[in-house]
Amino acid sequence: MIVRSQQQKWLDNWSRFVPILDWGLHYQREYLAGDLTAGIVVGTVLIPQAMAYALLAGLPPQIGLYASILPPIVYAFLGTSRLISVAPVALDSLMVGAAIAPLAAENTPQYLGLALLLALMIGAIDILMGVFRLGFLVNFLSQAVISGFISAAAIVIAFSQVKHLLGLKIPQTESFPQLLTYLIQGITAINWATLTLGTVSILMLIYLPKWLGKYLKKLGFIEFTIMPITKSAPLLLVIVSSLLVWFFHLDRIAGIKVVGKIPQGLPSLTFPNLDGNTINMLMPAAVAISFVGFMEAYSVGKFLASKRRQKVEANQEFIALGVANISAAFTGGYPVAGGVSRSGVNFSAGANTPLASIITALIVALTVMFLTPLFYFLPQACLAAIIVIAVSKLLDIATLKRLWIYNKADGIAWIAAFLAVLITSVEKGILFGAAVSILLHLWRTSKPHIAVVGRVGNTEHFRNVLRHDVKTCPHVLAVRVDASLYFVNTKYLEDYLIQAVSDRPEVKHLVLVCSAVNSIDGSALETLKSLILDLKTREIEFYMSEVKGPVMDGLLKVGFIDELGKDHIFLTTDRAMRTLECV
Amino acid sequence: MIVRSQQQKWLDNWSRFVPILDWGLHYQREYLAGDLTAGIVVGTVLIPQAMAYALLAGLPPQIGLYASILPPIVYAFLGTSRLISVAPVALDSLMVGAAIAPLAAENTPQYLGLALLLALMIGAIDILMGVFRLGFLVNFLSQAVISGFISAAAIVIAFSQVKHLLGLKIPQTESFPQLLTYLIQGITAINWATLTLGTVSILMLIYLPKWLGKYLKKLGFIEFTIMPITKSAPLLLVIVSSLLVWFFHLDRIAGIKVVGKIPQGLPSLTFPNLDGNTINMLMPAAVAISFVGFMEAYSVGKFLASKRRQKVEANQEFIALGVANISAAFTGGYPVAGGVSRSGVNFSAGANTPLASIITALIVALTVMFLTPLFYFLPQACLAAIIVIAVSKLLDIATLKRLWIYNKADGIAWIAAFLAVLITSVEKGILFGAAVSILLHLWRTSKPHIAVVGRVGNTEHFRNVLRHDVKTCPHVLAVRVDASLYFVNTKYLEDYLIQAVSDRPEVKHLVLVCSAVNSIDGSALETLKSLILDLKTREIEFYMSEVKGPVMDGLLKVGFIDELGKDHIFLTTDRAMRTLECV
């Protein structure tokens, strides 16, 4: 018995770091059906996606597939979210391309090597973030900034695919304005066959699922069987288009670019080469990608977990994603994260445990072992169409609208991040956005709401003299500040109070109502002291009321209360006013 | 009559922008005595100081004098502080030297030209800050950072003078570690005569005023006459030491370095040459110096104004300092600001109005017109001693101690700024310090104080269950968050609440007590919405109580209240609990 309970303890401890010990050992038979379907459905979604995203990062398609085998399995062992699908994602792929392109030419061993190194660095950063419990740092990116950033990135990604949809040959570029000029210049060289194929593919990806869904429903299929079929639209597109190209030799006679030869078999073990200089150059990108990847995975993980009343732990997530990325670095892959839409599919396809992701990974493994030759005639335009449709859902103007109505500052932060991404680059964009939202926050808090208060009738309540009909006395001024006091806002408070007493020469006592002051930092305390001296020279006594427990503790510790005098601190404003003969 | 009142209105309007219209037109005869003495006393302090600070900036001594003529007069017309003495100051002089030295060799026309350009740029920045009412930006520098920054700068300045006190010839350097190594290497080449003179000068500057003060008191002099005499100690030192060097030919026989020939006569009109490239290179320094100069002038100005129950207006101060700096740029000067110690002298010497500064300026003007030859034999060691004594008062460890006891974060910010200045440079130091204090503030606010609350006895009061003995009900959870909700801290709140309800499976209603929530930003609102959805899936209803007026207005505007349901918002926590049958 004791042994059992000890064993139990041991398990509980370890399952916090290796969650598979939790869900694996409590796995129940009835989970299997859901996990199996979800695993297969996500597989059909992932295979074309993985190849497309690899191309987006400037890598050969098989790299995307390699990154979809070991990483999801590793994550299944360590991740606290049971439903997210870890593999290549659009946003990270774009950032990877942007980071590597300046350092090496595409389709060179150097380029592949840098992708591996980047995955290793991101993995290391993630693990450090998790171990040192720095998960909270991602909170410094406001929701406004993230939304603006992702929206702009979606646009950049979509336009990066236009050349494939038009069959244009234009140089690789990471600058959006540059890309636009290239597209406009090249517009005359459109390959109409490619354009047609691309357009048809997009329309098919939009309408086929809807149409198929309606049709199957008419035939009396149940929702649970319809969903998997509709979700496999991208795979259908891949198969059909490949067959068309192969049968009509469209690649040769119509000049439609195809994926071409993809090596068969599992990836061989790879070792990123650790060059200090290169690491320095990649560091900013690695940090940015690690943050972005984590945010995406964490937010979707939390969202899905809530639907199943499960919990996701930020720091353990960082570690799980970190190990997953490192596993990618050693198996010929590139940086991975948790995809939003894909994880959604996994959830709605009925996944119960990470076993679904393991099944998906096995399907991808089988594909690279036996089916890659089938992708020879796969047109790049189809993959481009899949990317465009995938990211089109990310453009999020609705949030901008909401934020703008509620508070301009958040709207400005959204726009700042959005424009910065389009004008400069994806990394600079998110950093700039973060800086803007922090400064706007400081600016907003630099002018806190301050109210002169008076007594409501004969009650013990005191309210804003401007909003309510209250009683005040000429010789006592009671002021309530609705903010914690810290270096950014205390000078404003000081100026306000000095102004207030200079406007009221008859004031002899100033009572600061601290009911809304949750903290007072060191600089604020210094300002408060100089304010008290200033008031003394004006023969005005300073008092405080309704000081909160934690704040009081701090003020006592530094002897501020003794300086001020215990008789100058009151529990309630009412008591203060009575003592100062203002009833 | 009407005409008169209109004239009055006109004056009031204009005197806000040209304060001399206020004090000038209301000047009273009894002010004159004080203004005259103060003007003369500050003159005796300023003349040696101005020359010393110019040398500190790597400029010839007369430049310091030129910068002490027109700028203070201009400031007298436009400044809102009636007591500060605008002229060269130690901190800015150091920063000016650090900014220019890399771009030109000392004692070259280029070097002088850059000093003029810098003054012009600082002036322009100041004016823009004032016009666009950005004075509040200086609040982003916490008192901790400023104190740490100034303390380190004082050390850097003091050590930069050691070579003059030891008579060493060591290369100019802006890096403190570099400077130290030079001093240690050069230590053997000490000129003992210079060292003796330097030491005597320092001792004289420390003890002569005290001794003289005591002695004169014994002789029955009154305080008001003693002070001016003691304050003129630096001038006495300058005269005596110059005479000694001249009489004994110490410059030739003992190798004591003297100031040498100073051109006679008022400065001629100068025009900074506006080279875009140079402007770009000087911009960071210009911004930093403009901020530092303003902070020093503004804080001392406010402090002195409070003693006379006067007011200082931040944005008008920026404009006044800006025009003063521009005037320096066109009269052969270099950047100026309001000196702390000098302004203190002006105040205690009985200055009543800016007329005192005008008198000082005239004294300096007369000096450059007729007395500069007398400074030929003035030893640089004396000027170095004057600088060392002047800045020694700036080292402010006491503040560090206080901050550290009260709250570590502020102490860390102090140390960060202090070390950054010593290790990197003065500008980088203040920027780094500012960044650190902002991040520490965000970090501190990222984990707000949250308390589960319960009813105190049968009252309407609700308190922290951990601090008080209170009543709670299993099916209702009331939580009070002691912070405004914004993007940095809402995720923490969300996690806390999810954890709280998962720990209490019997909870059916969650009440968020918002008595301490002064604002909710857009990102926080989004998080709140997703939290509510999350709770719904757990079949838990979400309620809010004690929402403040301004916050409520915002929530109503975006229809959040309608979404949540009006019946889910309660004026008081008591009412909420009664409605949820928890009494």
Short mmCIF file of N, CA and C in Angstrom, two decimals, chain B residues 422-523:
data_model
loop_
_atom_site.label_atom_id
_atom_site.label_comp_id
_atom_site.label_asym_id
_atom_site.label_seq_id
_atom_site.Cartn_x
_atom_site.Cartn_y
_atom_site.Cartn_z
N LEU B 422 29.65 53.99 -15.93
CA LEU B 422 31.08 53.76 -15.73
C LEU B 422 31.66 52.86 -16.81
N ILE B 423 30.89 51.83 -17.20
CA ILE B 423 31.44 50.82 -18.12
C ILE B 423 31.34 51.29 -19.57
N THR B 424 30.15 51.79 -19.97
CA THR B 424 30.00 52.18 -21.38
C THR B 424 30.24 53.68 -21.54
N SER B 425 29.18 54.49 -21.51
CA SER B 425 29.35 55.93 -21.66
C SER B 425 28.18 56.62 -20.98
N VAL B 426 28.28 57.94 -20.87
CA VAL B 426 27.27 58.68 -20.12
C VAL B 426 25.90 58.56 -20.80
N GLU B 427 25.86 58.76 -22.14
CA GLU B 427 24.55 58.66 -22.81
C GLU B 427 23.99 57.26 -22.71
N LYS B 428 24.80 56.26 -23.12
CA LYS B 428 24.33 54.87 -23.09
C LYS B 428 23.84 54.55 -21.69
N GLY B 429 24.58 55.05 -20.69
CA GLY B 429 24.23 54.76 -19.31
C GLY B 429 22.81 55.17 -18.99
N ILE B 430 22.44 56.40 -19.35
CA ILE B 430 21.12 56.89 -18.95
C ILE B 430 20.04 56.16 -19.74
N LEU B 431 20.31 55.85 -21.02
CA LEU B 431 19.31 55.11 -21.81
C LEU B 431 19.12 53.71 -21.23
N PHE B 432 20.24 53.04 -20.95
CA PHE B 432 20.17 51.70 -20.39
C PHE B 432 19.41 51.72 -19.07
N GLY B 433 19.74 52.70 -18.22
CA GLY B 433 19.06 52.80 -16.94
C GLY B 433 17.56 52.96 -17.12
N ALA B 434 17.18 53.85 -18.06
CA ALA B 434 15.76 54.07 -18.31
C ALA B 434 15.09 52.77 -18.72
N ALA B 435 15.71 52.04 -19.66
CA ALA B 435 15.14 50.76 -20.12
C ALA B 435 14.98 49.81 -18.95
N VAL B 436 16.01 49.70 -18.12
CA VAL B 436 15.95 48.77 -16.99
C VAL B 436 14.80 49.13 -16.06
N SER B 437 14.68 50.43 -15.72
CA SER B 437 13.65 50.77 -14.74
C SER B 437 12.26 50.55 -15.32
N ILE B 438 12.10 50.75 -16.64
CA ILE B 438 10.79 50.50 -17.25
C ILE B 438 10.48 49.00 -17.22
N LEU B 439 11.47 48.17 -17.61
CA LEU B 439 11.23 46.73 -17.63
C LEU B 439 10.96 46.20 -16.22
N LEU B 440 11.72 46.72 -15.24
CA LEU B 440 11.48 46.27 -13.86
C LEU B 440 10.07 46.64 -13.41
N HIS B 441 9.63 47.85 -13.81
CA HIS B 441 8.27 48.26 -13.45
C HIS B 441 7.25 47.30 -14.06
N LEU B 442 7.43 46.99 -15.36
CA LEU B 442 6.50 46.07 -16.03
C LEU B 442 6.53 44.71 -15.32
N TRP B 443 7.75 44.25 -15.00
CA TRP B 443 7.87 42.94 -14.36
C TRP B 443 7.12 42.95 -13.03
N ARG B 444 7.31 44.04 -12.25
CA ARG B 444 6.66 44.11 -10.94
C ARG B 444 5.14 44.09 -11.11
N THR B 445 4.65 44.82 -12.12
CA THR B 445 3.19 44.88 -12.30
C THR B 445 2.66 43.65 -13.03
N SER B 446 3.57 42.76 -13.49
CA SER B 446 3.09 41.61 -14.27
C SER B 446 2.50 40.53 -13.36
N LYS B 447 2.79 40.59 -12.07
CA LYS B 447 2.21 39.63 -11.12
C LYS B 447 1.49 40.41 -10.02
N PRO B 448 0.29 40.94 -10.30
CA PRO B 448 -0.40 41.78 -9.32
C PRO B 448 -0.83 40.98 -8.08
N HIS B 449 -1.12 41.70 -7.00
CA HIS B 449 -1.62 41.06 -5.79
C HIS B 449 -3.09 40.68 -5.99
N ILE B 450 -3.39 39.39 -5.85
CA ILE B 450 -4.76 38.90 -6.02
C ILE B 450 -5.17 38.18 -4.74
N ALA B 451 -6.39 38.44 -4.26
CA ALA B 451 -6.83 37.82 -3.01
C ALA B 451 -8.23 37.26 -3.14
N VAL B 452 -8.42 36.02 -2.64
CA VAL B 452 -9.78 35.49 -2.47
C VAL B 452 -10.35 36.17 -1.23
N VAL B 453 -11.55 36.75 -1.37
CA VAL B 453 -12.11 37.50 -0.25
C VAL B 453 -13.37 36.84 0.29
N GLY B 454 -13.66 37.11 1.56
CA GLY B 454 -14.85 36.59 2.21
C GLY B 454 -15.47 37.67 3.09
N ARG B 455 -16.68 37.40 3.57
CA ARG B 455 -17.43 38.40 4.34
C ARG B 455 -16.93 38.47 5.77
N VAL B 456 -16.70 39.70 6.26
CA VAL B 456 -16.29 39.91 7.66
C VAL B 456 -17.53 39.90 8.52
N GLY B 457 -17.68 38.84 9.34
CA GLY B 457 -18.85 38.73 10.22
C GLY B 457 -20.14 38.90 9.43
N ASN B 458 -21.03 39.78 9.90
CA ASN B 458 -22.27 40.04 9.16
C ASN B 458 -22.24 41.41 8.51
N THR B 459 -21.03 41.98 8.37
CA THR B 459 -20.93 43.31 7.78
C THR B 459 -21.05 43.23 6.26
N GLU B 460 -20.94 44.39 5.61
CA GLU B 460 -20.93 44.42 4.15
C GLU B 460 -19.49 44.44 3.64
N HIS B 461 -18.51 44.23 4.55
CA HIS B 461 -17.10 44.32 4.17
C HIS B 461 -16.57 42.95 3.78
N PHE B 462 -15.72 42.91 2.75
CA PHE B 462 -15.09 41.68 2.30
C PHE B 462 -13.58 41.85 2.33
N ARG B 463 -12.90 40.84 2.93
CA ARG B 463 -11.45 40.96 3.10
C ARG B 463 -10.76 39.66 2.67
N ASN B 464 -9.42 39.76 2.49
CA ASN B 464 -8.57 38.64 2.12
C ASN B 464 -8.75 37.47 3.09
N VAL B 465 -9.07 36.28 2.55
CA VAL B 465 -9.30 35.13 3.43
C VAL B 465 -8.02 34.74 4.18
N LEU B 466 -6.87 35.08 3.63
CA LEU B 466 -5.60 34.70 4.26
C LEU B 466 -5.26 35.64 5.41
N ARG B 467 -5.71 36.91 5.32
CA ARG B 467 -5.34 37.89 6.35
C ARG B 467 -6.40 38.01 7.44
N HIS B 468 -7.65 37.67 7.12
CA HIS B 468 -8.73 37.87 8.10
C HIS B 468 -9.55 36.60 8.25
N ASP B 469 -10.31 36.53 9.36
CA ASP B 469 -11.21 35.41 9.61
C ASP B 469 -12.57 35.77 9.03
N VAL B 470 -12.87 35.22 7.85
CA VAL B 470 -14.07 35.64 7.12
C VAL B 470 -14.90 34.44 6.69
N LYS B 471 -16.15 34.71 6.28
CA LYS B 471 -17.08 33.66 5.83
C LYS B 471 -17.08 33.57 4.30
N THR B 472 -17.00 32.34 3.77
CA THR B 472 -17.13 32.13 2.32
C THR B 472 -18.13 31.01 2.07
N CYS B 473 -18.56 30.85 0.81
CA CYS B 473 -19.46 29.75 0.45
C CYS B 473 -18.79 28.90 -0.62
N PRO B 474 -19.01 27.57 -0.59
CA PRO B 474 -18.35 26.70 -1.57
C PRO B 474 -18.74 27.00 -3.01
N HIS B 475 -20.00 27.45 -3.26
CA HIS B 475 -20.45 27.58 -4.66
C HIS B 475 -20.13 28.95 -5.26
N VAL B 476 -19.64 29.89 -4.44
CA VAL B 476 -19.29 31.22 -4.96
C VAL B 476 -17.83 31.54 -4.61
N LEU B 477 -17.07 31.99 -5.61
CA LEU B 477 -15.69 32.40 -5.36
C LEU B 477 -15.56 33.89 -5.68
N ALA B 478 -15.23 34.69 -4.65
CA ALA B 478 -15.05 36.14 -4.84
C ALA B 478 -13.55 36.45 -4.79
N VAL B 479 -13.05 37.07 -5.87
CA VAL B 479 -11.61 37.35 -5.98
C VAL B 479 -11.41 38.84 -6.22
N ARG B 480 -10.50 39.45 -5.44
CA ARG B 480 -10.20 40.86 -5.63
C ARG B 480 -8.80 40.99 -6.23
N VAL B 481 -8.68 41.73 -7.34
CA VAL B 481 -7.37 41.96 -7.95
C VAL B 481 -6.96 43.40 -7.66
N ASP B 482 -5.76 43.58 -7.06
CA ASP B 482 -5.30 44.91 -6.64
C ASP B 482 -4.42 45.54 -7.69
N ALA B 483 -4.94 45.72 -8.90
CA ALA B 483 -4.16 46.35 -9.97
C ALA B 483 -5.07 46.69 -11.13
N SER B 484 -4.67 47.70 -11.89
CA SER B 484 -5.36 47.96 -13.15
C SER B 484 -4.99 46.82 -14.11
N LEU B 485 -5.93 46.45 -14.98
CA LEU B 485 -5.69 45.33 -15.89
C LEU B 485 -5.15 45.86 -17.21
N TYR B 486 -3.96 45.40 -17.59
CA TYR B 486 -3.41 45.76 -18.90
C TYR B 486 -2.60 44.58 -19.42
N PHE B 487 -2.15 44.69 -20.67
CA PHE B 487 -1.66 43.50 -21.37
C PHE B 487 -0.60 42.72 -20.62
N VAL B 488 0.17 43.39 -19.78
CA VAL B 488 1.26 42.68 -19.11
C VAL B 488 0.76 41.77 -17.98
N ASN B 489 -0.34 42.16 -17.31
CA ASN B 489 -0.72 41.37 -16.13
C ASN B 489 -2.00 40.54 -16.27
N THR B 490 -2.73 40.67 -17.39
CA THR B 490 -4.02 39.96 -17.45
C THR B 490 -3.84 38.46 -17.59
N LYS B 491 -2.80 38.02 -18.34
CA LYS B 491 -2.62 36.57 -18.50
C LYS B 491 -2.40 35.95 -17.13
N TYR B 492 -1.66 36.66 -16.26
CA TYR B 492 -1.41 36.16 -14.91
C TYR B 492 -2.74 36.03 -14.16
N LEU B 493 -3.59 37.05 -14.26
CA LEU B 493 -4.91 37.00 -13.61
C LEU B 493 -5.70 35.82 -14.15
N GLU B 494 -5.72 35.68 -15.49
CA GLU B 494 -6.46 34.59 -16.11
C GLU B 494 -5.99 33.24 -15.55
N ASP B 495 -4.69 33.02 -15.58
CA ASP B 495 -4.15 31.75 -15.07
C ASP B 495 -4.54 31.54 -13.61
N TYR B 496 -4.45 32.62 -12.81
CA TYR B 496 -4.79 32.53 -11.38
C TYR B 496 -6.24 32.06 -11.22
N LEU B 497 -7.14 32.69 -11.97
CA LEU B 497 -8.57 32.38 -11.81
C LEU B 497 -8.86 30.95 -12.28
N ILE B 498 -8.29 30.56 -13.44
CA ILE B 498 -8.51 29.19 -13.95
C ILE B 498 -8.02 28.19 -12.90
N GLN B 499 -6.83 28.45 -12.36
CA GLN B 499 -6.28 27.56 -11.32
C GLN B 499 -7.24 27.50 -10.13
N ALA B 500 -7.70 28.69 -9.71
CA ALA B 500 -8.56 28.77 -8.53
C ALA B 500 -9.83 27.94 -8.71
N VAL B 501 -10.44 28.03 -9.90
CA VAL B 501 -11.69 27.28 -10.09
C VAL B 501 -11.42 25.79 -10.31
N SER B 502 -10.27 25.44 -10.92
CA SER B 502 -9.99 23.99 -11.08
C SER B 502 -9.71 23.38 -9.72
N ASP B 503 -9.14 24.17 -8.78
CA ASP B 503 -8.90 23.66 -7.42
C ASP B 503 -10.19 23.52 -6.64
N ARG B 504 -11.26 24.23 -7.08
CA ARG B 504 -12.52 24.22 -6.33
C ARG B 504 -13.64 23.76 -7.26
N PRO B 505 -13.72 22.46 -7.55
CA PRO B 505 -14.71 21.96 -8.53
C PRO B 505 -16.15 22.33 -8.18
N GLU B 506 -16.41 22.66 -6.89
CA GLU B 506 -17.80 22.94 -6.50
C GLU B 506 -18.21 24.37 -6.84
N VAL B 507 -17.26 25.19 -7.30
CA VAL B 507 -17.58 26.59 -7.59
C VAL B 507 -18.47 26.70 -8.82
N LYS B 508 -19.57 27.47 -8.69
CA LYS B 508 -20.50 27.68 -9.81
C LYS B 508 -20.51 29.15 -10.24
N HIS B 509 -20.11 30.05 -9.33
CA HIS B 509 -20.13 31.49 -9.63
C HIS B 509 -18.80 32.12 -9.25
N LEU B 510 -18.22 32.93 -10.19
CA LEU B 510 -16.97 33.63 -9.91
C LEU B 510 -17.23 35.13 -9.94
N VAL B 511 -16.95 35.81 -8.81
CA VAL B 511 -17.16 37.26 -8.73
C VAL B 511 -15.80 37.95 -8.70
N LEU B 512 -15.54 38.82 -9.70
CA LEU B 512 -14.29 39.58 -9.73
C LEU B 512 -14.55 40.95 -9.10
N VAL B 513 -13.92 41.19 -7.93
CA VAL B 513 -14.10 42.45 -7.22
C VAL B 513 -13.11 43.47 -7.81
N CYS B 514 -13.66 44.53 -8.45
CA CYS B 514 -12.82 45.46 -9.21
C CYS B 514 -12.57 46.77 -8.48
N SER B 515 -12.68 46.77 -7.16
CA SER B 515 -12.54 48.03 -6.41
C SER B 515 -11.18 48.68 -6.64
N ALA B 516 -10.16 47.89 -7.01
CA ALA B 516 -8.82 48.45 -7.20
C ALA B 516 -8.43 48.54 -8.68
N VAL B 517 -9.39 48.25 -9.57
CA VAL B 517 -9.09 48.29 -11.00
C VAL B 517 -9.38 49.70 -11.52
N ASN B 518 -8.33 50.46 -11.79
CA ASN B 518 -8.50 51.85 -12.23
C ASN B 518 -8.67 51.96 -13.73
N SER B 519 -8.26 50.92 -14.46
CA SER B 519 -8.43 50.94 -15.92
C SER B 519 -8.28 49.52 -16.46
N ILE B 520 -8.87 49.29 -17.63
CA ILE B 520 -8.76 47.99 -18.32
C ILE B 520 -8.41 48.30 -19.76
N ASP B 521 -7.24 47.89 -20.22
CA ASP B 521 -6.88 48.23 -21.61
C ASP B 521 -7.44 47.21 -22.59
N GLY B 522 -7.29 47.49 -23.87
CA GLY B 522 -7.92 46.67 -24.90
C GLY B 522 -7.52 45.21 -24.83
N SER B 523 -6.21 44.97 -24.65
CA SER B 523 -5.74 43.58 -24.60
C SER B 523 -6.33 42.87 -23.39
#
